[in-house]
XYZ file of C-alpha atoms in Angstrom:
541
model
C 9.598 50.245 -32.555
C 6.635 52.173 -34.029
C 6.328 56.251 -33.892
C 4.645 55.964 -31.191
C 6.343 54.724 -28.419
C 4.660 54.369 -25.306
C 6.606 55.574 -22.566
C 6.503 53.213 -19.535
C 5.491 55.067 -16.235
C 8.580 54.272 -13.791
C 7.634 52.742 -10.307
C 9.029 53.531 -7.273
C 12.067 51.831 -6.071
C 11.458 49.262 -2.787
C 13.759 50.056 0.290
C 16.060 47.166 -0.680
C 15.782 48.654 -4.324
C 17.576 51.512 -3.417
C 20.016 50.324 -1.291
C 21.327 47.759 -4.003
C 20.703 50.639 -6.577
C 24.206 51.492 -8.942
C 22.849 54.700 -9.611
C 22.546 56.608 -6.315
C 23.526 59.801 -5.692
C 26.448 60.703 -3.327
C 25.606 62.913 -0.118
C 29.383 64.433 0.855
C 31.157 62.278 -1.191
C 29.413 58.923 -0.009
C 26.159 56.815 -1.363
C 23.893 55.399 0.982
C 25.498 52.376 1.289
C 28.759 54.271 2.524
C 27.090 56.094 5.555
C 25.416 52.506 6.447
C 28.949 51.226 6.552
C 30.577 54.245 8.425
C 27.464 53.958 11.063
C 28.238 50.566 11.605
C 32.070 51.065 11.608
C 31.172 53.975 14.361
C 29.379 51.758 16.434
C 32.072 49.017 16.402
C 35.022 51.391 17.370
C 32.293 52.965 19.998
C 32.426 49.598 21.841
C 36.340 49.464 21.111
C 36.846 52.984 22.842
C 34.625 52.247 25.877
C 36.782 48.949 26.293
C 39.690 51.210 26.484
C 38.224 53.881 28.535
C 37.144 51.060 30.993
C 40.567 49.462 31.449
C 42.387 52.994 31.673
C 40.085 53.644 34.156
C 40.762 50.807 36.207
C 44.783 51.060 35.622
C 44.848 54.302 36.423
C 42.482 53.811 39.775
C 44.293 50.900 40.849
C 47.911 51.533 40.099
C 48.723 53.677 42.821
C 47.771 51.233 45.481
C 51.010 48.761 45.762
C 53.428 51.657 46.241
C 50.650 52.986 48.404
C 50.613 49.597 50.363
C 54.220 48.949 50.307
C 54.068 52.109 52.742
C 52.073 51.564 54.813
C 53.157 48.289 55.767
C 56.852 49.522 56.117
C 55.239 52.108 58.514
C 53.586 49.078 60.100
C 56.622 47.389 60.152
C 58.867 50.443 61.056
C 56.522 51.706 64.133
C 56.625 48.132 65.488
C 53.794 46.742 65.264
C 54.658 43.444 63.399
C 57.069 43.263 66.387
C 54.055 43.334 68.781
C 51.634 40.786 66.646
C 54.706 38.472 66.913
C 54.648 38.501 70.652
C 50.457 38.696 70.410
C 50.435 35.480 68.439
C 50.912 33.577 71.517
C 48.384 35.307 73.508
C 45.611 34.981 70.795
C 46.225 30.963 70.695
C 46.273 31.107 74.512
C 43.240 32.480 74.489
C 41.584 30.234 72.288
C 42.455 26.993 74.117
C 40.392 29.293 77.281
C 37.256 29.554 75.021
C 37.837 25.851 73.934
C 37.533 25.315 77.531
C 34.574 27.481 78.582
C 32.754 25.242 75.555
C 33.732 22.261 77.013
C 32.788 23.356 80.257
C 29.315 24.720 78.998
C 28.594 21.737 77.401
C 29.753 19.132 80.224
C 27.302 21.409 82.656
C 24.357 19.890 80.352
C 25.253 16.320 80.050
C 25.831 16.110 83.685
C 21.852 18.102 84.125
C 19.974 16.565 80.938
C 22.323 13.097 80.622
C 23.073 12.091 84.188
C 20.252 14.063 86.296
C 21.968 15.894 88.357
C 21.123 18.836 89.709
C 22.696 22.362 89.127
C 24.343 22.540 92.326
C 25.521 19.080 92.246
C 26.787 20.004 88.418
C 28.618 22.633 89.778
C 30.668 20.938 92.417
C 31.673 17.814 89.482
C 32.716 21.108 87.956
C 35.050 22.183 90.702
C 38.342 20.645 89.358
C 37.828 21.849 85.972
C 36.896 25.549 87.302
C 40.200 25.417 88.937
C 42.304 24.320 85.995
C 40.228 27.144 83.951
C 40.881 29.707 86.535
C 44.834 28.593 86.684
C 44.861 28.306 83.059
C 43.141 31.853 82.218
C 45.374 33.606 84.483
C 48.660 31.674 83.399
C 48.758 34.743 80.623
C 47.927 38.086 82.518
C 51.511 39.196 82.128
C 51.682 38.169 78.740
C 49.000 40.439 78.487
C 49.916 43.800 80.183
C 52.811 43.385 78.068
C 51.680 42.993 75.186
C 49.102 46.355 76.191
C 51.662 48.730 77.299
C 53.837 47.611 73.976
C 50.755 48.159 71.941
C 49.484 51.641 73.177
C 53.131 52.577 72.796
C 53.472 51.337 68.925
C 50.003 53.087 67.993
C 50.752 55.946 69.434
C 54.425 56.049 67.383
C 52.369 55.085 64.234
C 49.523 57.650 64.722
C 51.890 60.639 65.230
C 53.838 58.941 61.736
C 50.205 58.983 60.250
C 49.922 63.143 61.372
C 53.452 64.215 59.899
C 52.906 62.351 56.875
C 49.754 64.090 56.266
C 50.778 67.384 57.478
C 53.738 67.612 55.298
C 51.303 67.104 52.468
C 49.391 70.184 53.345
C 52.064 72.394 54.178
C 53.428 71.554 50.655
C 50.302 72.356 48.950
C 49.746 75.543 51.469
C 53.197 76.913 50.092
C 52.554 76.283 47.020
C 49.308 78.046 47.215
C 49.580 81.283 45.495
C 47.339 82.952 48.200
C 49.982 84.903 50.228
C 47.480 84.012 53.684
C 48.079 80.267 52.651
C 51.567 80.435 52.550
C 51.653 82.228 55.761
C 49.706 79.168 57.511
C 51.422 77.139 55.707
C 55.155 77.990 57.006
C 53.642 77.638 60.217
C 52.672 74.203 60.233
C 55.146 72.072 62.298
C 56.100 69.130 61.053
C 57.077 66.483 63.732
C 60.152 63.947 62.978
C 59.370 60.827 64.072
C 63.164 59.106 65.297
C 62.093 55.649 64.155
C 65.473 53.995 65.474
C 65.063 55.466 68.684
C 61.494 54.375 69.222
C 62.725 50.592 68.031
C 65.099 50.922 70.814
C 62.709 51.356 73.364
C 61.009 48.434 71.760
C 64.352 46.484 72.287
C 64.896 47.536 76.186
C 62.147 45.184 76.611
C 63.087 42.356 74.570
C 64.196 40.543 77.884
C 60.731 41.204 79.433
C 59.174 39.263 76.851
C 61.652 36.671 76.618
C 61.282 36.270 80.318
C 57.632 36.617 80.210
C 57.258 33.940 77.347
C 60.015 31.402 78.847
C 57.431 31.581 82.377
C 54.583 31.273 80.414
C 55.693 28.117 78.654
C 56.542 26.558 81.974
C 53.215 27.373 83.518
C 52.109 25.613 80.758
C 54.401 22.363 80.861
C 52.817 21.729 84.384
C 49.229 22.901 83.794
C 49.096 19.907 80.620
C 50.215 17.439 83.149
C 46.886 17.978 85.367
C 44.010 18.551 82.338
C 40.699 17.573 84.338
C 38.938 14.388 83.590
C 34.815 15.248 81.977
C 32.693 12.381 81.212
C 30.978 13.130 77.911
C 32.356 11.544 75.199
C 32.223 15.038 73.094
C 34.165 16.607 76.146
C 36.578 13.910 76.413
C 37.874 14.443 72.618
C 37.419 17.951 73.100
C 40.118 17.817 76.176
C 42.259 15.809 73.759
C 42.248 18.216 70.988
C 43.172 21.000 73.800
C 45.555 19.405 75.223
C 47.304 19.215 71.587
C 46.757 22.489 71.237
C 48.536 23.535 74.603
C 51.431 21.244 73.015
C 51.364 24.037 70.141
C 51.516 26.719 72.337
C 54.601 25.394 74.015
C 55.980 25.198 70.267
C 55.311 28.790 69.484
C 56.606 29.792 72.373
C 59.912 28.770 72.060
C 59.776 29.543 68.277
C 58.505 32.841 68.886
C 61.433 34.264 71.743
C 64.116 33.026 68.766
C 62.526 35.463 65.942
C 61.593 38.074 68.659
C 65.933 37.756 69.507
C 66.671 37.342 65.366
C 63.625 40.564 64.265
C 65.162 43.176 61.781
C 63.160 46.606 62.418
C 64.862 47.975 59.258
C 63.983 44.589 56.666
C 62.784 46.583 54.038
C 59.409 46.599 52.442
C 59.929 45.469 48.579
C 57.249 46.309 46.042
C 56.729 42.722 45.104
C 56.341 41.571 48.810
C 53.806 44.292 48.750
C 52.002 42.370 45.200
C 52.508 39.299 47.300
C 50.918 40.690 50.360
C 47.767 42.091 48.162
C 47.095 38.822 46.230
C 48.544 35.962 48.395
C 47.280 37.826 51.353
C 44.551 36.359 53.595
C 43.130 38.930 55.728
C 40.851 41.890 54.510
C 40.392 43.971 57.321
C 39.168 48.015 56.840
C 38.882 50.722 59.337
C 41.422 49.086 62.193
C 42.809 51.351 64.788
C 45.602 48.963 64.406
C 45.991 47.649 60.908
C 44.478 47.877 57.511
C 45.331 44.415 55.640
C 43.847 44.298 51.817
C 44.089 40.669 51.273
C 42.167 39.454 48.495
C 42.329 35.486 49.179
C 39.166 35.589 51.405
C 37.295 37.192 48.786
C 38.737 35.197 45.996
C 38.104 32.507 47.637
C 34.073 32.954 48.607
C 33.942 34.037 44.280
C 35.360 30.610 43.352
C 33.257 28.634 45.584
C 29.778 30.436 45.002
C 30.637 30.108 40.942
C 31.527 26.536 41.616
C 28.579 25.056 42.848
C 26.512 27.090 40.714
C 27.720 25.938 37.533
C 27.871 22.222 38.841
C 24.275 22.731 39.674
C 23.516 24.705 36.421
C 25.517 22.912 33.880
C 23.688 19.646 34.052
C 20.349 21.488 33.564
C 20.996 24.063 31.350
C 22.872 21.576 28.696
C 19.920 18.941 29.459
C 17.335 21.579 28.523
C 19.140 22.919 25.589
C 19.336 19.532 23.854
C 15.855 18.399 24.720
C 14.187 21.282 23.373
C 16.532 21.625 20.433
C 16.414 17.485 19.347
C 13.736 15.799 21.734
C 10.884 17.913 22.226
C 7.404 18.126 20.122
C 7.075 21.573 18.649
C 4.340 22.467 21.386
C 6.801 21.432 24.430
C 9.610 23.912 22.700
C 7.288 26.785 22.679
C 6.080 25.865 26.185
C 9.696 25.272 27.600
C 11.854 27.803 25.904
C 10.540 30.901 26.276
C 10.049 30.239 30.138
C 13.896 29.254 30.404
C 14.680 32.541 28.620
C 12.575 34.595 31.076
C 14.356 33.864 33.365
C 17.332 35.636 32.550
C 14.763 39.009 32.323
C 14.034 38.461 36.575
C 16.211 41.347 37.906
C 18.794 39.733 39.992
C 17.542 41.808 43.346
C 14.550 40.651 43.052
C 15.902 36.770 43.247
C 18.049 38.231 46.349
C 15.489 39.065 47.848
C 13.858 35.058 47.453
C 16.660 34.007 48.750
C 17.048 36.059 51.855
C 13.506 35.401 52.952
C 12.628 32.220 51.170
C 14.945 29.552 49.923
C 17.761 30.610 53.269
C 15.463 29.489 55.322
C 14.100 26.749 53.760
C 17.292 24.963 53.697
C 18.008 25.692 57.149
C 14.765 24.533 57.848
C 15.481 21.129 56.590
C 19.380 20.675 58.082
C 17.011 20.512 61.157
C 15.603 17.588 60.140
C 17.122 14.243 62.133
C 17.092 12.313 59.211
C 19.967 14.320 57.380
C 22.297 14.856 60.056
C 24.536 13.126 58.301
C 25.081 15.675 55.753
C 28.377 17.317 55.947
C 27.811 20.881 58.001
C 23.715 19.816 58.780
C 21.897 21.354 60.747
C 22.483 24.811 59.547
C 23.230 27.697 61.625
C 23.593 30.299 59.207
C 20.900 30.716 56.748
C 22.525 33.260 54.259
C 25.724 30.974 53.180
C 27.570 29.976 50.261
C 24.657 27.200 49.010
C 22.049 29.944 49.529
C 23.967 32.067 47.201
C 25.567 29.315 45.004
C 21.411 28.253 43.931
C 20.633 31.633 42.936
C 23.641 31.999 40.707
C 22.746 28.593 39.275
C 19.431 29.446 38.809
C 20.372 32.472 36.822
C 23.598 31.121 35.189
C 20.489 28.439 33.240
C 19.392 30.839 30.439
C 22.747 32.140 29.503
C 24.289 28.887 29.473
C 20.868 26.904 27.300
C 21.246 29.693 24.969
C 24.541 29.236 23.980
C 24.732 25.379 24.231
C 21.430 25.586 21.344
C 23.300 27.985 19.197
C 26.491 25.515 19.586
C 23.922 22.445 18.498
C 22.179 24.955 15.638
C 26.021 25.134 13.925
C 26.043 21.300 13.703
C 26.100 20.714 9.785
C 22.919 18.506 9.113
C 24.611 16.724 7.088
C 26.119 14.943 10.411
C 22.819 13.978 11.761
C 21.511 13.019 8.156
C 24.225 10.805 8.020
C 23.807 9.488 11.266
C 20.312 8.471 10.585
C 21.453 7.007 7.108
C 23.402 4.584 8.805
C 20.246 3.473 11.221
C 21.165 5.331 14.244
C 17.974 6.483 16.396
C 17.202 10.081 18.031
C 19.356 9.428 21.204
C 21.998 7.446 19.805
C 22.659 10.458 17.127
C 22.198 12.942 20.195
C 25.085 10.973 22.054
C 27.314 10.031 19.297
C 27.335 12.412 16.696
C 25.747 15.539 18.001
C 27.545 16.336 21.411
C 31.000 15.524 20.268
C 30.453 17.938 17.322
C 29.152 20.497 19.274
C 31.104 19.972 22.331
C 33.749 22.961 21.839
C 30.586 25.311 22.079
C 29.268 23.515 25.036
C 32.239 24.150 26.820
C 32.696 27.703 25.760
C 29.133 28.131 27.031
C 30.046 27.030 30.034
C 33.184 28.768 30.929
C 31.035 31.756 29.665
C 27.982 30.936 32.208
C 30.969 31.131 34.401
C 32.045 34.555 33.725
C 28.255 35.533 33.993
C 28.151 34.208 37.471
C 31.107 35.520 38.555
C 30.558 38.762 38.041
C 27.208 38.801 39.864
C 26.512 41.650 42.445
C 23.490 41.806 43.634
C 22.532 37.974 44.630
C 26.141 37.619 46.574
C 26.141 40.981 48.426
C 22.131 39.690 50.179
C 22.551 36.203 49.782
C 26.111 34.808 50.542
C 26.560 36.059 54.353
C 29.325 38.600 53.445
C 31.578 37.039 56.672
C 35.432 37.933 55.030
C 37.078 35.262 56.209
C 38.177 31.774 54.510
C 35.943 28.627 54.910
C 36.979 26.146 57.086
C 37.788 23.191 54.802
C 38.366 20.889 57.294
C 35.028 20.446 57.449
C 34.704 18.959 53.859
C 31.654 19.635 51.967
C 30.512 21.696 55.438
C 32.444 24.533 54.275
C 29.599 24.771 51.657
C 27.401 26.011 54.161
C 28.890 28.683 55.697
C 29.101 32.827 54.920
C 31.552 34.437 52.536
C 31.952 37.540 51.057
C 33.162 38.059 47.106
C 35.267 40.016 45.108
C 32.267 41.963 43.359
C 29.868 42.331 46.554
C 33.243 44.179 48.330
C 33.183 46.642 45.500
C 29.490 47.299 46.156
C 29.133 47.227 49.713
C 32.827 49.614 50.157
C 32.897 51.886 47.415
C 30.150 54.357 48.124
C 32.054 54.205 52.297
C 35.490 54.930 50.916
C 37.358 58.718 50.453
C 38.351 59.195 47.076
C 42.057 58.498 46.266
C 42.458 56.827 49.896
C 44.432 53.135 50.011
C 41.156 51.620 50.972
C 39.890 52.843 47.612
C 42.717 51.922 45.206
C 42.231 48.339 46.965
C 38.516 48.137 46.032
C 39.988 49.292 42.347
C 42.821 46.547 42.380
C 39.483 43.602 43.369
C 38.305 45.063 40.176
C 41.475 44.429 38.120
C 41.475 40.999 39.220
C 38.038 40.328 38.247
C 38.658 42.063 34.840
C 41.590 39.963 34.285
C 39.572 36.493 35.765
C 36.331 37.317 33.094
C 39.477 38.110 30.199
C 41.086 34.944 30.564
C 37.924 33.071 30.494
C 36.858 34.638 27.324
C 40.481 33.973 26.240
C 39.956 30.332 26.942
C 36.738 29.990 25.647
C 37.600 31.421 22.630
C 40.831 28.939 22.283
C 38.258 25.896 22.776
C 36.078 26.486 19.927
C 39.153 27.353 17.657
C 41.041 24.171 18.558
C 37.968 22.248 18.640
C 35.521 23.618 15.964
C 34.227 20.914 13.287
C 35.425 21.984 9.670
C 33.511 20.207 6.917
């Protein structure tokens, strides 16, 4: 080095420079690299907290309901009102064989019009006989009925006045406990009424040889009104006799099953907390706002969420998976710009939006074609409803298709090339190195895409609650694939259509909550088992 050195002029430092820079300076006893990682640390346990805060929630919501429910059924049970739907049971299936028989009769008035030419009044006197056995039939049950009135205003009454001292004993408490001397004052003077349970039950029981009396007569009236079903002459009406006359056979059944548990019913059986579980997710009625009974059965709903996911990932899965390895293997490098980005826009359509397509579009398109002769033969064509599980179940499909392509391409991406190198190595072409090297390898993150598009569609809101008929009841699956084509309602469009209706803290509400926990735990164990599949299955080089 001479005298003269020549002192370089220092240049600044890049972005990247400084962050892989030794000598930085510390800020509060970290570099820059240290308050990247705590940010990103932050942001993890952020996520990890709201997690937390989300399942407390739900705990906390939904706990209270199965002591909650366990309650009010043992009032339901204690008032007598189980007691009364036992002896109603009959008269409900009574009067379904009438409105089997007003069909039959409806629909034997037009062949005997449109199929034979005759004319009304001539109809009506063919008719005569089976009026008579309608009218005979119909009235074989009035004093089933008044019974089963007067013993119904009677239990309401018992479990509306158990409602009243239940909830004024909760307001006198918090009244004296009120530190307002005025609050205190009203609140010693609310009455409290004690509702003699066993002595109301025994009231119940004075009757017990009413009914017994009343159901023995009714199965006799029965007995001889089988023996004299009237002859029709269309073949639909002729099976349709058939099938009521089995079901007055039923009836008879009941009957006689019914007066032995009416003699054997225990008013005191206690309500236990896991017959209350039982009751909540076995349970297949969901019924809100009854002057007689609440029932928070989640079955129905369960049940409408399992078959809308269903058929949208059967119609999704072949697509999606289809698309994802054409574009990723098959297509030119102009078809995957053309294709991809469209498949991916999709999942940016807001999902009212394709509600609203389906409401007013593709619902009454299909129905539209069921009308058509030519596919009667489908299972459940033509169509009555228009908003039904299909309806829904093509939306979900059609929006299930991004989420799923993406995933299955990332699953084909992690392939090691070396795989398909070797494949071609050994001569294979495009398709055969698709089929036999390339899905097999890749098939544990197929599947976990999948059962992920699956928690996607699940969880849908929006398309259910306008598309999917919202009718809480379960399909009728003795109509096959039919049952495809009829309404349902779902776990998550319950949640959205009750919630905002509901008063805070009410059963109703910590029912709506407990949906929730089951849908929480449904999406968890998917994840859990999606998770499992690519571990067990991954390819390790």
């Amino acid at each position: 080095m001479g005298a003269h050195t020549i002192e370089k002029k220092k240049e600044p430092m890049s972005f990247g420079q400084a962050l892989s820079s030794k000598s930085r300076r510390k800020f509060l006893g970290f570099t820059l690299d240290g308050y990247i990682e705590k940010f990103f640390m932050i942001a993890a346990s952020i996520a990890i907290v709201i997690l937390l805060l989300i399942i407390t929630f739900l705990f906390r919501e939904g706990a209270g309901f199965v002591p909650d429910y366990r309650s009010h059924i043992a009032l339901y049970r204690k008032a007598g009102l189980e007691y009364v739907d036992l002896i109603r049971q009959v008269e409900d299936e009574h009067k379904a064989v009438t409105r089997a028989l007003n069909q039959v009769r409806l629909q034997e008035f037009k062949y005997l019009t449109s199929e034979k030419g005759l004319s009304i009044s001539q109809a009506n006197e063919e008719l005569i006989a089976f009026d008579e056995f309608l009218k005979k039939y119909d009235g074989s049950r009035i004093k089933l009925s008044g019974l089963v009135s007067s013993l119904s205003a009677r239990v309401t009454d018992v479990k509306d006045r158990a409602i009243v001292a239940r909830d004024t004993a909760v307001a006198k408490k918090r009244f004296l406990q009120s530190s307002d001397p005025e609050g205190r004052a009203f609140g010693e003077s609310l009455e409290v009424e004690i509702i003699d349970f066993d002595e109301e039950t025994e009231a119940l029981r004075s009757q017990e040889s009413d009914i017994l009396e009343c159901n023995s007569a009714l199965e006799y009236d029965l007995r001889n009104l089988s023996a004299g079903l009237p002859r029709v002459q269309s073949p639909v009406g002729r099976k349709k006799v058939k099938a009521i006359a089995s079901g007055i056979g039923e009836i008879k059944e009941n009957i006689i099953e019914t007066n032995k548990k009416i003699e054997n019913y225990n008013f005191g059986e206690p309500v236990t907390l896991i017959s209350s579980i039982l009751g909540f997710v076995f349970g297949s009625s969901w019924v809100t706002q009854s002057f007689w009974q609440d029932w928070f059965g989640v079955i129905p709903l369960f049940t409408g969420s399992m078959m809308i996911s269903s058929l949208a990932l059967i119609v999704a899965v072949p697509f999606s998976v289809a698309a994802a390895i054409y574009v990723n293997q098959l297509a030119s490098q102009s078809e995957l710009n053309f294709i991809k980005p469209f498949i991916e826009f999709i999942g940016a359509i807001p999902s009212v939006v394709l509600g609203f397509f389906g409401v007013v579009v593709l619902g009454e398109a299909l129905r539209s074609v069921s009308q058509i002769e030519l596919l009667s033969w489908v299972p459940g064509f033509p169509m009555s409803e228009r908003l039904t599980i299909l309806t829904a179940g093509l939306l979900l499909a059609f929006m299930a298709i991004p989420t799923i392509f993406t995933l299955v391409e990332d699953a084909i991406n992690n392939v090691p090339n070396q795989f398909v190198e070797a494949s071609y190595a050994l001569g294979a072409n495009k398709i055969q190195t698709v089929f036999k090297i390339l899905i097999p390898s890749a098939l544990s993150g197929i599947i976990a895409a999948i059962l992920l598009g699956l928690g996607r569609v699940i969880g849908e809101t929006m398309v259910v609650l306008l598309c999917a008929g919202n009718r809480i009841q379960i399909p009728e699956f003795s109509l096959g694939l039919g049952a495809y084509l009829q309404p349902v309602h779902t776990m998550t469009g319950i949640i959205a259509q009750e919630m905002g209706e509901v008063a805070n803290g009410s059963l109703h509400y910590r029912a709506l909550f407990m949906v929730g926990l089951v849908l929480f735990f449904i999406s968890l164990m998917l994840n859990i088992a999606a998770q499992q599949i690519v571990r067990r299955f991954r390819v390790r080089i």
